[in-house]
């Protein structure tokens, strides 16, 4: 349905809703009170429809794919930590970092891991990956996996797709809609599979 047709349909819906409410209230309320109640309900419905039809209203905010410097993380208020504390948190497996491209040292922090509820869920998975190189850990997080219905572990853990991803299949949406603890367990099982090199059924 095009935008013009959608707006026309929405107007008809609001008009029909107003008439239905007025008719159903009928003699239950005096005329003035009935009119006031219908006006309030109609205004609320119109506002809800306008919000839903706004550009991007039906598009959930995706996980960012950017890599941030420690200064960027701190300036954005993502952790409430100082740079030294952030580095210690990464070293202890609370977050993870990657080495900037073309350099042999330094730290960049993939931004997705600071999006709620990831900070509360990521540590056990990072502990499972502790023996892998930083580049391998990052590849694990951002690569779609058959075992996770082509979702990346980062997406499943966050319950939200990357902002670069196109449309989701219904089965992928169902996985992302699971409770956070169930999503964490699926990602953890997959991480254990990758760490051990053994196939694990992730139900």
Short mmCIF file of N, CA and C in Angstrom, two decimals, residues 128 163 172:
data_model
loop_
_atom_site.label_atom_id
_atom_site.label_comp_id
_atom_site.label_asym_id
_atom_site.label_seq_id
_atom_site.Cartn_x
_atom_site.Cartn_y
_atom_site.Cartn_z
N UNK A 128 34.42 -17.67 27.54
CA UNK A 128 34.54 -18.89 26.74
C UNK A 128 35.50 -18.69 25.57
N UNK A 163 22.64 -2.52 12.17
CA UNK A 163 21.94 -1.49 11.39
C UNK A 163 22.24 -1.59 9.90
N UNK A 172 14.08 -15.52 12.21
CA UNK A 172 15.12 -14.71 12.85
C UNK A 172 14.50 -13.75 13.86
#
